[in-house]
XYZ file of C-alpha atoms in Angstrom:
304
model
C 139.894 114.762 110.361
C 137.964 113.772 113.452
C 134.315 114.702 113.941
C 131.109 113.740 115.731
C 127.720 114.113 114.050
C 124.082 113.138 114.658
C 122.810 110.135 112.701
C 119.451 111.549 111.531
C 120.681 114.637 109.663
C 123.693 112.721 108.318
C 121.503 109.957 106.889
C 119.193 112.491 105.233
C 122.078 114.224 103.475
C 123.971 111.064 102.514
C 120.794 109.555 101.033
C 120.141 112.675 98.945
C 123.699 112.931 97.645
C 123.855 109.183 97.057
C 121.007 109.580 94.581
C 123.243 111.411 92.109
C 126.299 109.171 92.444
C 126.578 107.193 89.166
C 126.217 103.416 89.090
C 128.656 103.134 86.176
C 131.603 105.397 85.462
C 135.102 105.291 84.026
C 136.161 107.615 86.881
C 136.270 105.689 90.207
C 136.310 108.954 92.184
C 132.711 109.633 91.105
C 131.565 106.650 93.190
C 132.738 108.553 96.261
C 131.241 111.224 98.457
C 133.397 114.074 99.750
C 133.591 114.647 103.509
C 135.283 117.863 104.589
C 135.445 119.040 108.201
C 135.694 122.819 108.416
C 136.973 124.675 111.474
C 135.519 127.884 112.817
C 133.229 129.219 115.494
C 130.402 127.148 114.055
C 132.151 123.974 112.976
C 130.458 122.130 110.153
C 130.801 119.076 107.959
C 130.588 119.571 104.199
C 129.401 116.626 102.109
C 129.390 116.611 98.309
C 128.763 114.305 95.371
C 128.699 114.616 91.590
C 128.226 112.747 88.323
C 129.856 115.681 86.456
C 126.484 116.839 85.067
C 124.762 117.180 88.444
C 126.501 118.181 91.671
C 125.305 118.725 95.218
C 126.963 119.962 98.388
C 125.537 120.295 101.884
C 126.887 121.825 105.079
C 125.635 120.426 108.365
C 126.385 120.983 112.024
C 129.077 118.784 113.537
C 131.548 118.756 116.401
C 134.967 119.237 114.805
C 137.904 117.911 116.830
C 140.313 117.951 113.896
C 139.694 119.387 110.400
C 140.435 117.451 107.242
C 138.969 116.075 104.038
C 138.630 112.725 102.275
C 136.338 110.970 99.799
C 134.788 107.580 100.593
C 132.477 105.136 98.753
C 129.036 106.779 98.791
C 126.951 103.613 98.548
C 128.744 101.771 101.353
C 128.803 104.848 103.556
C 125.059 105.316 103.110
C 124.331 101.658 103.867
C 126.452 101.819 107.016
C 124.894 105.025 108.359
C 121.399 103.652 107.711
C 121.866 100.615 109.981
C 123.821 102.277 112.794
C 122.058 102.969 116.128
C 120.349 106.332 116.644
C 123.344 107.728 118.509
C 126.135 110.205 117.729
C 128.508 108.945 115.040
C 132.264 109.499 115.286
C 134.254 109.698 112.042
C 138.054 109.749 112.179
C 140.465 109.924 109.258
C 143.851 108.239 109.295
C 145.703 108.662 106.035
C 143.376 107.512 103.269
C 141.070 105.513 105.531
C 138.256 106.506 107.866
C 137.004 104.837 110.998
C 133.285 105.083 111.790
C 132.287 104.450 115.409
C 128.782 104.395 116.879
C 128.162 102.833 120.298
C 129.767 99.373 120.032
C 130.053 99.336 116.231
C 133.361 100.165 114.551
C 133.830 100.169 110.760
C 136.807 101.129 108.580
C 136.433 102.264 104.962
C 139.104 103.048 102.344
C 139.108 106.480 100.767
C 140.636 108.648 98.074
C 142.148 112.118 98.519
C 140.079 115.263 98.063
C 142.498 116.396 95.341
C 141.097 113.681 93.045
C 137.514 114.942 93.451
C 136.085 117.123 90.630
C 135.777 120.819 91.418
C 132.298 122.339 91.636
C 131.241 125.197 89.327
C 132.278 128.553 90.775
C 129.002 130.463 90.961
C 128.028 133.433 93.091
C 124.483 133.698 94.401
C 124.661 137.485 94.563
C 121.601 138.833 92.786
C 120.000 135.371 92.645
C 116.359 134.939 91.686
C 114.211 133.974 94.671
C 111.294 131.559 94.476
C 109.291 129.973 97.280
C 109.644 126.235 97.810
C 105.867 125.840 97.540
C 105.781 127.374 94.059
C 108.763 125.334 92.835
C 107.260 122.107 94.159
C 103.963 122.854 92.445
C 105.699 123.464 89.129
C 107.805 120.301 89.332
C 105.009 118.021 90.581
C 102.618 118.935 87.783
C 105.052 118.984 84.863
C 108.202 116.844 85.084
C 106.579 113.397 84.759
C 106.088 113.701 80.982
C 109.783 114.124 80.171
C 111.330 111.663 77.717
C 113.414 108.642 78.646
C 116.682 107.211 77.362
C 115.325 106.366 73.916
C 114.032 109.881 73.265
C 115.791 112.926 71.815
C 118.140 114.634 74.262
C 116.132 117.861 74.395
C 112.952 115.914 75.250
C 114.662 114.374 78.282
C 114.563 117.765 79.964
C 111.961 120.031 81.529
C 111.503 123.462 79.980
C 111.363 126.245 82.572
C 109.992 129.504 81.230
C 110.501 132.529 83.462
C 108.336 135.454 82.435
C 107.894 138.876 83.956
C 104.765 137.884 85.874
C 104.392 134.111 85.483
C 106.384 130.874 85.607
C 105.784 127.757 83.514
C 107.313 124.294 83.388
C 106.716 122.005 80.421
C 107.753 118.465 79.553
C 106.888 116.135 76.690
C 108.132 112.883 75.202
C 106.461 113.570 71.865
C 103.338 111.583 72.789
C 102.149 113.271 75.960
C 102.655 116.762 77.287
C 102.363 118.369 80.714
C 102.431 122.083 81.476
C 102.071 123.952 84.747
C 101.806 127.738 84.998
C 101.651 129.900 88.109
C 101.301 133.642 88.455
C 104.565 134.630 90.107
C 107.130 137.355 89.483
C 110.830 136.745 90.109
C 111.694 140.303 89.153
C 113.346 139.537 85.807
C 113.616 142.351 83.269
C 113.478 140.028 80.269
C 111.842 136.633 79.892
C 114.157 133.636 79.744
C 113.918 129.869 79.402
C 116.180 126.906 80.186
C 115.908 123.127 79.837
C 116.724 121.290 83.071
C 117.310 117.538 83.596
C 114.397 116.075 85.640
C 116.883 114.442 88.027
C 118.015 117.884 89.167
C 114.440 118.997 89.809
C 113.673 115.796 91.726
C 116.695 116.436 93.934
C 115.562 120.000 94.599
C 112.037 118.834 95.403
C 113.342 116.259 97.882
C 115.367 118.846 99.781
C 112.803 121.651 99.897
C 111.527 122.512 103.348
C 107.831 123.221 103.776
C 108.017 127.007 103.876
C 111.530 127.917 102.757
C 112.844 129.822 99.765
C 115.129 128.862 96.895
C 117.842 131.034 95.388
C 118.453 130.441 91.681
C 121.328 131.525 89.422
C 121.403 130.740 85.705
C 124.103 131.117 83.068
C 124.620 129.741 79.575
C 125.530 126.207 80.675
C 124.463 125.717 84.306
C 121.728 126.362 86.821
C 122.553 126.717 90.495
C 119.941 126.304 93.220
C 120.498 126.965 96.917
C 118.159 126.225 99.796
C 119.548 126.788 103.258
C 122.716 124.708 103.572
C 122.147 122.734 100.352
C 123.566 123.806 96.979
C 122.817 122.064 93.684
C 124.448 122.723 90.326
C 123.196 121.109 87.145
C 124.356 121.280 83.567
C 121.574 122.574 81.325
C 120.409 120.583 78.298
C 121.454 122.303 75.090
C 119.214 122.774 72.081
C 115.946 124.378 71.065
C 112.859 123.038 72.799
C 109.985 122.095 70.428
C 107.176 124.598 69.899
C 104.818 122.800 72.258
C 102.200 125.559 72.156
C 101.130 124.620 68.645
C 99.725 121.289 69.873
C 97.701 122.816 72.724
C 94.204 123.760 71.467
C 93.400 127.435 71.935
C 89.673 126.732 72.052
C 87.847 123.628 73.213
C 84.071 123.294 73.344
C 84.239 120.106 75.412
C 84.961 120.479 79.123
C 84.396 118.056 81.996
C 84.055 118.655 85.735
C 84.487 115.588 87.951
C 85.469 114.467 91.438
C 89.273 114.376 91.546
C 89.701 111.601 94.109
C 87.117 109.311 92.515
C 88.822 109.782 89.155
C 92.236 108.970 90.639
C 90.864 105.859 92.376
C 89.324 104.603 89.125
C 92.560 105.168 87.219
C 94.603 103.309 89.833
C 92.325 100.280 89.606
C 92.513 100.177 85.808
C 96.288 100.740 85.738
C 96.768 97.303 87.278
C 95.586 95.806 83.977
C 97.126 98.393 81.651
C 100.040 97.783 79.305
C 103.266 98.340 81.261
C 104.797 100.368 78.421
C 101.943 102.569 77.204
C 99.706 102.543 80.333
C 96.836 103.179 77.901
C 93.361 103.544 79.436
C 90.104 104.371 77.639
C 87.831 107.173 78.869
C 84.266 107.167 77.528
C 82.001 110.151 78.231
C 78.231 109.911 77.729
C 75.106 111.304 79.415
C 77.027 112.999 82.255
C 78.819 109.735 83.043
C 82.454 108.700 82.680
C 83.428 105.083 82.037
C 87.071 104.183 82.619
C 88.082 100.917 80.961
C 91.123 98.933 79.934
C 91.729 95.842 77.835
C 95.176 94.314 77.589
C 95.854 91.057 75.815
C 97.267 88.338 78.121
C 96.648 90.548 81.163
C 92.918 91.158 81.402
C 90.233 93.774 81.087
C 88.124 95.889 83.403
C 85.942 98.976 83.729
């Protein structure tokens, strides 16, 4: 393999894929990123990474002098690309090593063969559901932050995506707080369906979405596949039955408040400095058309 590629696009892709490469694994190959130069009229470089639950591949433009494929350490490769000059980068494979050249810099990295790299799920995007990037971003932004962490039940670590005939909802909860976002949007499904997706997969999708593009989505029993342009993401779905969150959302509420969004956010940010780092608990006191935001944390301080 011998190719030449622009630094900017390469760094963007390597950074995104590097985010799913595990920090600890019993399989050394998972620390690597796959580079595969493909011949053709429009030569391209395919990059891919996986932690077995979440996988991503990306095809980008490149000048292909000689096709080939190899896997190399993702973290080191990303660090190297980041500090190289803003000039074309040459990557040449010799056996199980690659040589990276940019202007006067020359770096050699060891690699492992492509045959050791896990295969991606074989999914066709024929008949895929189509959703605008703007709608997906809105759903993710306003829902995924309440998902559970490592200490929570497995099902609570995911984000519930409900796809109805004329609306879409995303829900997450850790058992103490709950976030739900609903938008009126039809994806053309005949029957409603729901899946539980790891937040990491949604964060990766959000980071790759262009401003006005469109996502293609395919779903089966165990996986969800999402494609946007040259990027393809596959994620294993979280198994289990999501809790009946609707029973904790009041159907009727006589108390409603209308306030200035930015002023409220500014007040919360100031009080969060003094809040407990685990619970982030802040007190809201409403009286006489006024809102008082306060916090009191032992050994840290108090404010309002």
